[in-house]
Tab-separated table of C-alpha atoms in Angstrom:
chain	number	residue	atom	x	y	z
A	1	MET	CA	-12.723	15.331	-10.017
A	2	ALA	CA	-15.550	12.887	-10.363
A	3	ALA	CA	-12.315	10.093	-9.553
A	4	ALA	CA	-10.895	12.123	-6.636
A	5	ALA	CA	-14.854	12.504	-5.312
A	6	LEU	CA	-15.596	8.662	-5.436
A	7	CYS	CA	-12.130	8.140	-4.005
A	8	TRP	CA	-12.465	10.092	-0.968
A	9	ALA	CA	-16.243	8.761	-0.890
A	10	LEU	CA	-14.702	4.625	-1.304
A	11	ARG	CA	-12.302	6.445	2.198
A	12	ALA	CA	-15.348	7.451	4.019
A	13	ALA	CA	-17.495	4.251	3.515
A	14	ARG	CA	-14.872	2.460	4.517
A	15	GLN	CA	-14.451	3.531	7.813
A	16	VAL	CA	-17.492	4.193	8.104
A	17	LEU	CA	-18.834	0.895	7.562
A	18	PRO	CA	-16.417	-2.647	8.408
A	19	SER	CA	-16.043	-5.174	5.577
A	20	PRO	CA	-19.448	-7.279	5.545
A	21	CYS	CA	-17.826	-10.103	7.740
A	22	PRO	CA	-19.244	-13.800	7.087
A	23	ARG	CA	-19.286	-14.377	10.540
A	24	GLN	CA	-21.811	-14.862	13.386
A	25	VAL	CA	-22.439	-11.208	14.619
A	26	ARG	CA	-24.938	-11.211	18.056
A	27	SER	CA	-27.946	-8.836	17.219
A	28	TYR	CA	-29.783	-10.355	20.598
A	29	TYR	CA	-28.755	-10.359	24.015
A	30	VAL	CA	-29.463	-13.402	25.712
A	31	ASP	CA	-32.226	-12.413	28.368
A	32	TRP	CA	-33.381	-9.223	29.742
A	33	ARG	CA	-32.178	-9.683	32.433
A	34	MET	CA	-28.880	-9.437	30.730
A	35	LEU	CA	-29.812	-6.070	29.089
A	36	ARG	CA	-30.763	-4.247	32.221
A	37	ASP	CA	-27.418	-5.366	33.078
A	38	VAL	CA	-25.831	-4.108	29.741
A	39	LYS	CA	-28.177	-0.483	30.593
A	40	ARG	CA	-27.098	-0.396	34.213
A	41	ARG	CA	-22.963	-0.720	33.074
A	42	LYS	CA	-23.672	2.297	30.409
A	43	MET	CA	-25.018	4.486	33.293
A	44	ALA	CA	-22.752	3.208	35.532
A	45	TYR	CA	-20.032	4.394	32.577
A	46	GLU	CA	-21.577	8.082	32.195
A	47	HIS	CA	-21.549	8.977	35.565
A	48	ALA	CA	-18.182	7.175	37.210
A	49	ASP	CA	-16.887	10.523	37.138
A	50	GLU	CA	-19.232	12.541	39.221
A	51	ARG	CA	-19.826	10.177	41.319
A	52	LEU	CA	-16.249	9.717	42.237
A	53	ARG	CA	-15.707	13.188	43.179
A	54	ILE	CA	-19.208	13.822	45.234
A	55	ASN	CA	-17.471	10.777	47.390
A	56	ALA	CA	-14.419	12.083	47.796
A	57	ILE	CA	-16.489	15.253	49.169
A	58	ARG	CA	-18.344	13.479	51.458
A	59	LYS	CA	-15.463	10.175	52.574
A	60	ASN	CA	-13.330	13.183	54.219
A	61	SER	CA	-12.830	14.354	57.602
A	62	ILE	CA	-11.505	17.903	56.670
A	63	LEU	CA	-14.732	19.760	55.220
A	64	PRO	CA	-17.004	21.021	57.333
A	65	ARG	CA	-20.218	18.598	57.628
A	66	GLU	CA	-23.166	20.080	56.104
A	67	LEU	CA	-20.808	19.974	52.871
A	68	GLN	CA	-20.924	16.343	52.924
A	69	GLU	CA	-24.599	15.652	54.161
A	70	VAL	CA	-25.415	18.267	51.226
A	71	ALA	CA	-23.224	15.644	49.055
A	72	ASP	CA	-25.252	12.948	50.142
A	73	LYS	CA	-28.118	14.114	49.353
A	74	GLU	CA	-26.891	15.079	45.841
A	75	ILE	CA	-25.181	11.408	45.277
A	76	ALA	CA	-28.583	10.110	46.472
A	77	ALA	CA	-30.266	11.933	44.008
A	78	LEU	CA	-28.471	10.499	40.908
A	79	PRO	CA	-30.120	7.809	38.587
A	80	ARG	CA	-30.194	4.308	40.515
A	81	ASP	CA	-28.630	2.190	37.883
A	82	SER	CA	-25.625	4.861	37.790
A	83	CYS	CA	-23.636	2.869	40.720
A	84	PRO	CA	-21.989	0.503	40.067
A	85	VAL	CA	-22.306	-2.024	43.139
A	86	ARG	CA	-25.647	-3.181	41.023
A	87	ILE	CA	-23.861	-3.970	38.041
A	88	ARG	CA	-23.702	-8.752	38.086
A	89	ASN	CA	-21.090	-10.284	36.274
A	90	ARG	CA	-23.240	-12.659	34.630
A	91	CYS	CA	-22.103	-15.514	32.341
A	92	VAL	CA	-21.609	-13.465	28.701
A	93	LEU	CA	-23.400	-16.953	27.109
A	94	THR	CA	-26.267	-18.169	29.073
A	95	SER	CA	-26.416	-15.052	31.909
A	96	ARG	CA	-26.178	-17.027	34.949
A	97	PRO	CA	-25.514	-14.568	37.461
A	98	ARG	CA	-23.668	-17.071	39.622
A	99	GLY	CA	-21.243	-19.699	39.742
A	100	VAL	CA	-19.128	-17.535	36.724
A	101	LYS	CA	-14.852	-17.074	36.761
A	102	ARG	CA	-13.923	-13.601	36.394
A	103	ARG	CA	-11.107	-14.439	34.198
A	104	TRP	CA	-13.421	-15.821	31.163
A	105	ARG	CA	-16.521	-14.359	31.952
A	106	LEU	CA	-18.639	-17.638	31.551
A	107	SER	CA	-20.583	-20.114	34.110
A	108	ARG	CA	-18.966	-22.617	34.695
A	109	ILE	CA	-21.326	-24.880	32.584
A	110	VAL	CA	-20.498	-23.608	29.795
A	111	PHE	CA	-16.391	-23.211	30.760
A	112	ARG	CA	-16.458	-27.265	31.056
A	113	HIS	CA	-18.128	-28.006	27.996
A	114	PHE	CA	-15.672	-25.398	25.454
A	115	ALA	CA	-12.386	-26.961	27.785
A	116	ASP	CA	-13.890	-30.452	27.505
A	117	HIS	CA	-13.877	-30.081	23.343
A	118	ALA	CA	-10.594	-28.147	23.527
A	119	GLN	CA	-11.403	-24.814	22.761
A	120	MET	CA	-10.500	-23.164	25.406
A	121	CYS	CA	-6.748	-21.942	24.805
A	122	GLY	CA	-4.233	-23.147	27.104
A	123	VAL	CA	-6.772	-24.897	29.445
A	124	GLN	CA	-6.640	-28.493	30.552
A	125	ARG	CA	-7.352	-31.405	32.699
A	126	ALA	CA	-6.031	-31.177	35.726
A	127	MET	CA	-4.528	-34.290	36.865
A	128	TRP	CA	-1.826	-34.813	39.358
B	1	THR	CA	3.938	1.610	-44.309
B	2	SER	CA	3.967	-2.020	-44.336
B	3	SER	CA	1.151	-2.453	-46.866
B	4	VAL	CA	2.973	-0.038	-48.915
B	5	LEU	CA	6.445	-1.680	-49.134
B	6	SER	CA	4.530	-5.744	-49.387
B	7	THR	CA	2.819	-3.583	-52.577
B	8	ASP	CA	6.539	-1.698	-53.631
B	9	GLU	CA	8.187	-5.971	-52.911
B	10	ASP	CA	5.640	-7.743	-55.338
B	11	LYS	CA	6.102	-4.431	-58.162
B	12	SER	CA	9.694	-4.518	-57.056
B	13	ALA	CA	10.405	-8.812	-57.628
B	14	ALA	CA	7.645	-8.337	-60.934
B	15	SER	CA	9.880	-5.428	-62.086
B	16	LYS	CA	13.219	-7.023	-60.957
B	17	ASP	CA	12.419	-10.103	-62.857
B	18	SER	CA	11.904	-8.096	-65.461
B	19	THR	CA	14.798	-5.809	-65.656
B	20	PRO	CA	16.964	-8.428	-66.918
B	21	GLU	CA	15.046	-8.676	-69.561
B	22	GLY	CA	14.491	-5.745	-70.114
B	23	ALA	CA	17.565	-4.314	-69.117
B	24	SER	CA	18.921	-3.677	-72.454
B	25	LYS	CA	15.853	-2.153	-73.285
B	26	ARG	CA	16.408	0.468	-70.409
B	27	GLN	CA	20.470	1.404	-71.448
B	28	GLU	CA	19.215	1.659	-74.928
B	29	ASP	CA	16.583	4.291	-73.184
B	30	GLY	CA	19.406	6.390	-71.680
B	31	ALA	CA	15.922	8.775	-70.876
B	32	GLU	CA	16.580	7.413	-67.431
B	33	THR	CA	19.752	9.537	-65.929
B	34	PRO	CA	22.000	6.991	-63.436
B	35	LYS	CA	20.798	8.769	-60.562
B	36	GLN	CA	17.214	7.894	-61.732
B	37	GLN	CA	18.015	4.387	-62.124
B	38	LEU	CA	19.655	4.875	-57.931
B	39	LEU	CA	16.485	6.033	-56.496
B	40	ASP	CA	14.308	3.491	-58.502
B	41	ILE	CA	16.569	0.888	-56.941
B	42	ILE	CA	16.089	2.444	-53.319
B	43	GLY	CA	12.540	2.654	-54.151
B	44	ASN	CA	12.218	-1.000	-55.595
B	45	MET	CA	14.476	-2.788	-52.283
B	46	LYS	CA	12.875	-5.159	-50.433
B	47	VAL	CA	13.537	-4.888	-46.843
B	48	GLU	CA	12.664	-7.998	-45.930
B	49	VAL	CA	13.614	-10.867	-47.633
B	50	SER	CA	12.533	-14.625	-47.103
B	51	TYR	CA	12.042	-17.925	-48.565
B	52	ARG	CA	8.587	-18.113	-49.100
B	53	LYS	CA	8.706	-14.467	-50.789
B	54	LYS	CA	11.212	-15.475	-52.959
B	55	LEU	CA	8.884	-18.560	-54.262
B	56	GLN	CA	6.272	-16.020	-54.786
B	57	GLU	CA	7.965	-14.125	-56.343
B	58	LEU	CA	9.143	-16.282	-59.060
B	59	LYS	CA	5.753	-17.712	-59.323
B	60	ALA	CA	4.469	-14.167	-60.109
B	61	SER	CA	7.281	-13.715	-62.102
B	62	GLU	CA	6.801	-16.371	-64.110
B	63	SER	CA	2.610	-15.107	-64.642
B	64	LYS	CA	3.219	-12.040	-65.120
B	65	LYS	CA	6.350	-11.802	-67.592
B	66	GLN	CA	4.721	-10.683	-70.560
B	67	ALA	CA	2.061	-8.568	-69.099
B	68	LEU	CA	4.693	-6.702	-67.147
B	69	ASN	CA	7.045	-6.220	-70.206
B	70	LYS	CA	4.573	-3.875	-71.359
B	71	LEU	CA	3.838	-1.670	-68.353
B	72	GLU	CA	7.479	-1.567	-67.921
B	73	SER	CA	7.366	1.697	-68.295
B	74	PRO	CA	4.437	3.209	-66.799
B	75	ASP	CA	5.687	1.392	-63.895
B	76	SER	CA	9.190	2.789	-63.519
B	77	GLU	CA	7.715	6.337	-63.895
B	78	GLY	CA	5.133	5.282	-61.259
B	79	SER	CA	8.233	3.598	-58.811
B	80	VAL	CA	10.260	6.963	-58.616
B	81	PRO	CA	7.432	9.176	-57.336
B	82	GLN	CA	6.454	6.474	-54.358
B	83	GLY	CA	9.915	5.572	-53.964
B	84	THR	CA	10.476	9.573	-53.490
B	85	THR	CA	7.572	9.019	-50.798
B	86	GLU	CA	9.335	6.257	-49.340
B	87	ASP	CA	12.609	7.658	-48.906
B	88	THR	CA	10.828	10.597	-47.149
B	89	GLN	CA	8.121	7.970	-44.977
B	90	ARG	CA	11.768	6.805	-44.157
B	91	GLY	CA	13.635	9.826	-43.227
B	92	LYS	CA	17.107	11.168	-44.666
B	93	PRO	CA	17.436	9.032	-48.315
B	94	LEU	CA	21.114	7.342	-48.036
B	95	ASN	CA	24.165	9.413	-49.192
B	96	PRO	CA	24.475	8.487	-52.841
B	97	GLU	CA	27.772	7.949	-52.569
B	98	LEU	CA	27.074	4.704	-50.443
B	99	VAL	CA	24.356	3.746	-52.879
B	100	LYS	CA	27.213	3.731	-55.813
B	101	ALA	CA	29.622	1.890	-53.918
B	102	ALA	CA	26.472	-0.377	-52.915
B	103	SER	CA	25.711	-0.938	-56.181
B	104	ALA	CA	29.614	-1.230	-57.099
B	105	VAL	CA	30.008	-4.181	-54.791
B	106	ALA	CA	26.418	-6.229	-56.170
B	107	SER	CA	27.211	-6.045	-59.361
B	108	SER	CA	31.192	-7.444	-58.507
B	109	LEU	CA	29.535	-10.535	-57.017
B	110	PRO	CA	28.519	-13.494	-59.017
B	111	ARG	CA	25.207	-13.743	-56.772
B	112	ASN	CA	21.921	-12.184	-57.630
B	113	LYS	CA	22.971	-8.481	-58.348
B	114	LYS	CA	20.279	-6.816	-57.680
B	115	GLN	CA	19.201	-8.806	-54.616
B	116	THR	CA	22.454	-8.079	-52.766
B	117	GLU	CA	22.127	-4.493	-53.511
B	118	SER	CA	18.688	-4.309	-52.086
B	119	GLU	CA	20.029	-6.517	-49.056
B	120	LEU	CA	23.075	-4.044	-48.458
B	121	LEU	CA	21.275	-0.351	-49.370
B	122	ALA	CA	18.415	-2.628	-46.158
B	123	GLN	CA	21.826	-2.773	-44.302
B	124	LEU	CA	22.969	0.929	-44.906
B	125	ARG	CA	20.090	1.781	-43.896
B	126	ARG	CA	19.203	0.111	-40.574
B	127	HIS	CA	22.545	1.960	-39.445
B	128	GLU	CA	21.570	4.862	-40.105
B	129	GLU	CA	19.113	4.329	-38.187
B	130	THR	CA	20.742	3.351	-35.538
B	131	THR	CA	23.132	6.486	-35.507
B	132	ASP	CA	20.237	8.921	-35.075
B	133	LYS	CA	19.346	7.239	-32.200
B	134	GLN	CA	22.215	6.766	-30.539
B	135	LYS	CA	23.056	10.741	-30.866
B	136	LYS	CA	19.363	11.446	-29.471
B	137	GLY	CA	20.536	9.171	-27.075
B	138	GLY	CA	17.673	7.144	-26.514
B	139	THR	CA	18.568	3.222	-26.638
B	140	ILE	CA	20.254	1.854	-23.323
B	141	ASN	CA	23.695	1.104	-23.765
B	142	ILE	CA	24.318	-2.363	-22.683
B	143	ARG	CA	27.748	-2.183	-22.986
B	144	ASN	CA	27.999	0.367	-20.305
B	145	VAL	CA	25.676	-1.728	-18.154
B	146	ILE	CA	28.589	-4.921	-18.620
B	147	SER	CA	31.720	-2.716	-18.259
B	148	GLU	CA	31.224	-2.713	-14.496
B	149	MET	CA	30.185	-5.947	-14.259
B	150	THR	CA	33.319	-8.543	-13.830
B	151	VAL	CA	33.339	-12.182	-13.558
B	152	LYS	CA	33.126	-13.141	-9.778
B	153	ARG	CA	35.604	-16.255	-9.212
B	154	GLN	CA	34.935	-18.666	-6.430
B	155	THR	CA	37.863	-19.876	-4.870
B	156	PRO	CA	38.030	-24.060	-4.794
B	157	ALA	CA	38.229	-23.569	-0.890
B	158	GLN	CA	35.035	-21.427	-0.817
B	159	ARG	CA	33.235	-24.060	-3.099
B	160	SER	CA	34.176	-26.898	-1.048
B	161	ALA	CA	33.056	-24.452	2.136
B	162	ARG	CA	29.507	-24.004	0.024
B	163	MET	CA	29.098	-27.638	-1.181
B	164	SER	CA	29.525	-28.958	2.088
B	165	GLY	CA	26.313	-28.220	3.708
B	166	ARG	CA	24.062	-24.627	2.797
B	167	ILE	CA	23.022	-25.062	6.442
B	168	SER	CA	25.442	-25.446	9.355
B	169	LEU	CA	24.853	-27.099	12.513
B	170	ARG	CA	27.805	-27.199	13.888
B	171	LEU	CA	27.369	-26.113	17.548
B	172	ASP	CA	29.678	-24.478	19.410
B	173	GLU	CA	29.777	-25.217	23.220
B	174	ASP	CA	27.948	-22.454	24.336
B	175	GLY	CA	25.343	-24.095	21.630
B	176	GLN	CA	25.397	-21.492	19.232
B	177	ARG	CA	25.831	-22.052	15.583
B	178	ILE	CA	29.252	-21.456	13.933
B	179	ARG	CA	28.133	-19.090	10.995
B	180	PRO	CA	30.528	-19.997	7.967
B	181	GLU	CA	32.325	-16.974	7.380
B	182	ARG	CA	31.134	-14.587	5.189
B	183	SER	CA	33.451	-13.762	2.418
B	184	SER	CA	30.832	-13.081	-0.218
B	185	ALA	CA	30.464	-9.405	1.819
B	186	GLN	CA	33.622	-8.905	1.089
B	187	SER	CA	33.530	-9.409	-2.510
B	188	ILE	CA	30.194	-6.817	-2.183
B	189	ASP	CA	32.663	-4.445	-0.131
B	190	SER	CA	35.206	-3.451	-2.800
B	191	ARG	CA	32.705	-2.367	-5.375
B	192	SER	CA	30.510	0.450	-3.766
B	193	LEU	CA	26.660	1.479	-4.913
B	194	LYS	CA	27.828	4.823	-5.994
B	195	VAL	CA	31.009	4.560	-8.091
B	196	GLY	CA	30.083	4.659	-11.589
B	197	LYS	CA	28.340	5.755	-14.300
B	198	ARG	CA	24.714	6.232	-14.232
B	199	LEU	CA	23.170	4.301	-16.374
B	200	ASN	CA	19.980	5.992	-16.169
B	201	ILE	CA	17.606	3.064	-17.066
B	202	PHE	CA	15.788	3.854	-14.243
B	203	THR	CA	13.649	7.154	-14.433
B	204	LYS	CA	12.793	9.119	-11.468
B	205	ALA	CA	8.874	8.869	-10.983
B	206	SER	CA	7.666	12.298	-10.951
B	207	THR	CA	6.068	12.719	-7.835
B	208	GLU	CA	3.133	14.900	-9.198
B	209	PRO	CA	2.429	17.389	-7.045
B	210	GLU	CA	-0.533	16.713	-4.802
B	211	HIS	CA	-3.400	18.748	-5.962
B	212	ALA	CA	-4.216	21.659	-3.465
B	213	LEU	CA	-7.167	20.837	-1.432
B	214	LYS	CA	-10.223	20.904	-4.222
B	215	THR	CA	-13.089	22.312	-2.916
B	216	VAL	CA	-15.077	19.466	-3.777
B	217	SER	CA	-18.616	19.947	-2.236
B	218	SER	CA	-19.124	17.022	0.384
B	219	PRO	CA	-19.886	13.653	-1.712
B	220	THR	CA	-23.864	13.693	-2.332
B	221	ILE	CA	-25.620	10.311	-1.183
B	222	TRP	CA	-25.631	8.862	-4.354
B	223	ASP	CA	-21.897	8.928	-4.148
B	224	LEU	CA	-21.657	7.244	-0.735
B	225	GLU	CA	-24.033	4.404	-1.812
B	226	PHE	CA	-22.172	3.880	-5.212
B	227	ALA	CA	-18.600	3.810	-3.036
B	228	LYS	CA	-20.027	1.579	-0.298
B	229	GLU	CA	-21.424	-1.249	-2.944
B	230	VAL	CA	-18.135	-0.994	-4.275
B	231	ALA	CA	-16.530	-1.793	-1.391
B	232	ALA	CA	-19.219	-4.323	-0.811
B	233	VAL	CA	-18.120	-6.023	-3.743
B	234	THR	CA	-14.249	-5.553	-3.497
B	235	ALA	CA	-14.610	-7.333	-0.121
B	236	GLN	CA	-13.778	-10.462	-0.914
B	237	PRO	CA	-14.065	-13.134	2.003
B	238	PRO	CA	-10.779	-14.146	3.115
B	239	ARG	CA	-8.314	-16.885	0.981
B	240	ASN	CA	-6.651	-18.208	4.329
B	241	GLY	CA	-5.938	-17.440	7.972
B	242	PHE	CA	-3.206	-14.620	6.695
B	243	GLU	CA	-6.088	-12.866	4.812
B	244	GLU	CA	-8.548	-12.935	8.206
B	245	MET	CA	-5.792	-11.719	10.621
B	246	ILE	CA	-5.092	-9.263	7.964
B	247	GLN	CA	-9.238	-8.112	8.376
B	248	TRP	CA	-9.458	-8.713	11.764
B	249	THR	CA	-6.522	-6.160	12.355
B	250	LYS	CA	-7.930	-3.349	10.107
B	251	GLU	CA	-10.947	-3.426	11.783
B	252	GLY	CA	-9.588	-3.730	15.692
B	253	ILE	CA	-10.484	-6.614	16.568
B	254	LEU	CA	-6.522	-8.049	16.301
B	255	TRP	CA	-4.141	-5.210	17.739
B	256	GLU	CA	-0.935	-4.532	15.616
B	257	PHE	CA	2.016	-6.711	16.617
B	258	PRO	CA	5.052	-5.682	18.094
B	259	ILE	CA	2.655	-4.822	20.528
B	260	ASP	CA	2.449	-1.080	21.542
B	261	ASN	CA	1.359	-0.295	25.150
B	262	GLU	CA	0.806	3.250	23.983
B	263	VAL	CA	-1.701	2.760	21.445
B	264	GLY	CA	-4.825	5.377	21.040
B	265	MET	CA	-3.340	7.532	23.771
B	266	GLU	CA	-1.505	10.849	22.658
B	267	ASP	CA	-0.063	12.430	26.154
B	268	ASP	CA	1.744	15.134	24.349
B	269	ALA	CA	2.474	16.601	27.524
B	270	GLU	CA	5.732	17.220	29.539
B	271	PHE	CA	5.676	15.441	33.411
B	272	HIS	CA	5.626	18.949	34.767
B	273	GLU	CA	2.202	19.671	33.816
B	274	HIS	CA	1.014	16.387	35.141
B	275	ILE	CA	2.826	17.414	38.620
B	276	PHE	CA	2.668	20.581	39.089
B	277	LEU	CA	-0.873	21.572	39.426
B	278	GLU	CA	-0.728	24.283	41.592
B	279	LYS	CA	-1.681	27.072	39.031
B	280	HIS	CA	-4.807	25.658	38.226
B	281	LEU	CA	-5.734	26.047	41.827
B	282	GLU	CA	-5.828	30.044	41.252
B	283	GLY	CA	-10.065	29.938	41.843
B	284	PHE	CA	-9.634	28.845	45.332
B	285	PRO	CA	-9.645	30.244	48.472
B	286	LYS	CA	-6.076	30.496	50.020
B	287	GLU	CA	-6.933	29.877	53.686
B	288	GLY	CA	-9.518	27.368	54.584
B	289	PRO	CA	-10.482	23.529	54.762
B	290	ILE	CA	-11.496	23.921	51.035
B	291	ARG	CA	-7.802	24.713	50.363
B	292	HIS	CA	-6.582	22.221	52.722
B	293	PHE	CA	-8.985	19.880	50.135
B	294	MET	CA	-8.023	20.967	46.986
B	295	GLU	CA	-3.940	20.474	47.683
B	296	LEU	CA	-4.639	16.608	48.654
B	297	VAL	CA	-6.437	16.327	45.780
B	298	ILE	CA	-3.516	17.696	43.511
B	299	CYS	CA	-1.231	15.964	45.421
B	300	GLY	CA	-3.615	12.597	44.394
B	301	LEU	CA	-3.873	13.646	40.474
B	302	SER	CA	-0.138	13.938	40.347
B	303	LYS	CA	1.047	10.884	41.373
B	304	ASN	CA	-1.792	9.613	38.856
B	305	PRO	CA	-0.350	8.097	36.223
B	306	TYR	CA	-3.563	6.674	34.230
B	307	LEU	CA	-5.152	10.274	33.598
B	308	SER	CA	-4.160	12.611	30.546
B	309	VAL	CA	-3.337	16.592	31.535
B	310	LYS	CA	-7.037	17.613	29.798
B	311	GLN	CA	-8.667	15.283	32.399
B	312	LYS	CA	-7.067	16.413	35.999
B	313	VAL	CA	-7.696	19.647	34.635
B	314	GLU	CA	-11.237	18.769	34.202
B	315	HIS	CA	-11.412	17.534	37.768
B	316	ILE	CA	-9.909	20.625	39.437
B	317	GLU	CA	-12.474	22.991	37.505
B	318	TRP	CA	-15.539	20.737	38.119
B	319	PHE	CA	-14.400	21.164	41.855
B	320	GLN	CA	-14.353	24.799	41.002
B	321	LYS	CA	-17.877	24.728	40.011
B	322	TYR	CA	-19.439	22.968	42.963
B	323	PHE	CA	-18.186	24.889	44.895
B	324	GLU	CA	-18.616	27.962	43.705
B	325	GLU	CA	-22.248	27.193	43.389
B	326	LYS	CA	-22.006	25.767	47.647
B	327	LYS	CA	-21.058	29.808	48.161
B	328	GLU	CA	-24.074	30.738	49.763
B	329	LEU	CA	-24.030	27.434	52.124
B	330	LEU	CA	-20.282	28.183	53.093
B	331	GLN	CA	-20.727	31.642	54.324
B	332	GLU	CA	-23.807	30.517	56.295
B	333	ILE	CA	-21.121	27.905	57.637
């Protein structure tokens, strides 16, 4: 009985807690701007469905205009951080807002640094 | 029983060495019946005779001769009940006729008679034991196992083929390897796996019926903490890259290979539930711009492969709620 309960508890613990990893875990964001960006992303994810539906009502030629105006007001009433336009694709490591390559989510300087040290898989200095 | 045997061996050695001297005395006694004598022999027989023990016995006998001569009679009496107990310990006593025959054979041989007799009796005993075992069917009969096997004879051609090269790099015109002809498979095919007597070597692992859901109270905090401790201790850091990758896969960082495109997507719905969504439009008015709008929405949803049926239904229901809230507004129009 006790053994069975212990096994169950073990399994539960394993699921809840991932095995302790000796790797470095990032516990802080690079700067506050990055934190704010993270918050905006989360909010945008939450309100994404609503925004889509209300926009569908707005960008319409079938429904009456009054309805669309009401929808306009509604969407404006949503929190400002919920719109996806406010998200900025910053560099993941340095939080640089400009010069970020989308594929790697890195700024150009970091990208160059890693590529020169051969730490970017499949990336080579161009020569032709 | 080993201690009993050892003591008995000592006694028997002593008594045996003394019996040839006292044999005349015994015969003269006549008090012991021949059966008793046989029982004596059974009781006194040694199971294993090693050279060291023989030396020990000889030394012991030389030192204890006189003392044992005096103690002979009480010894023999003492040994009889011991012999009987030993017999009971060893199970069935030997057939007295066999014992008699053994003693006769031993007497005919020129060597140390008592020793040979004891050894013969030991052999008989062993035979009895094995027959008992076989009757019960406990031992694995190796004969059964070997009977099925046949000696494999390689043809010299096969042998030469194998010697010439294990891995054949002979390339075809197309550039594909020529495999050496597999004739070994044919020999295996001639005897199938299910033909022949069952050997009963491997016992079926009795699948214990899973205990019906025991109503265990939710594990206490202490249990959880203990479990966490155990998990933390047992989780050793990975020794090599393979173990690291295994850990990552368990954590979810690494995908499982071969890549399954539908991981996490459990859409049990059929295609018609995705496409024919008109049944969800029952809450809407049958005419008017709203209906028109909703039909367009449904057309779009039916073409969407990324949403599950649940999500699509939620979409439509949201619209329903929205339009119900705006009903007053709509009636003004």
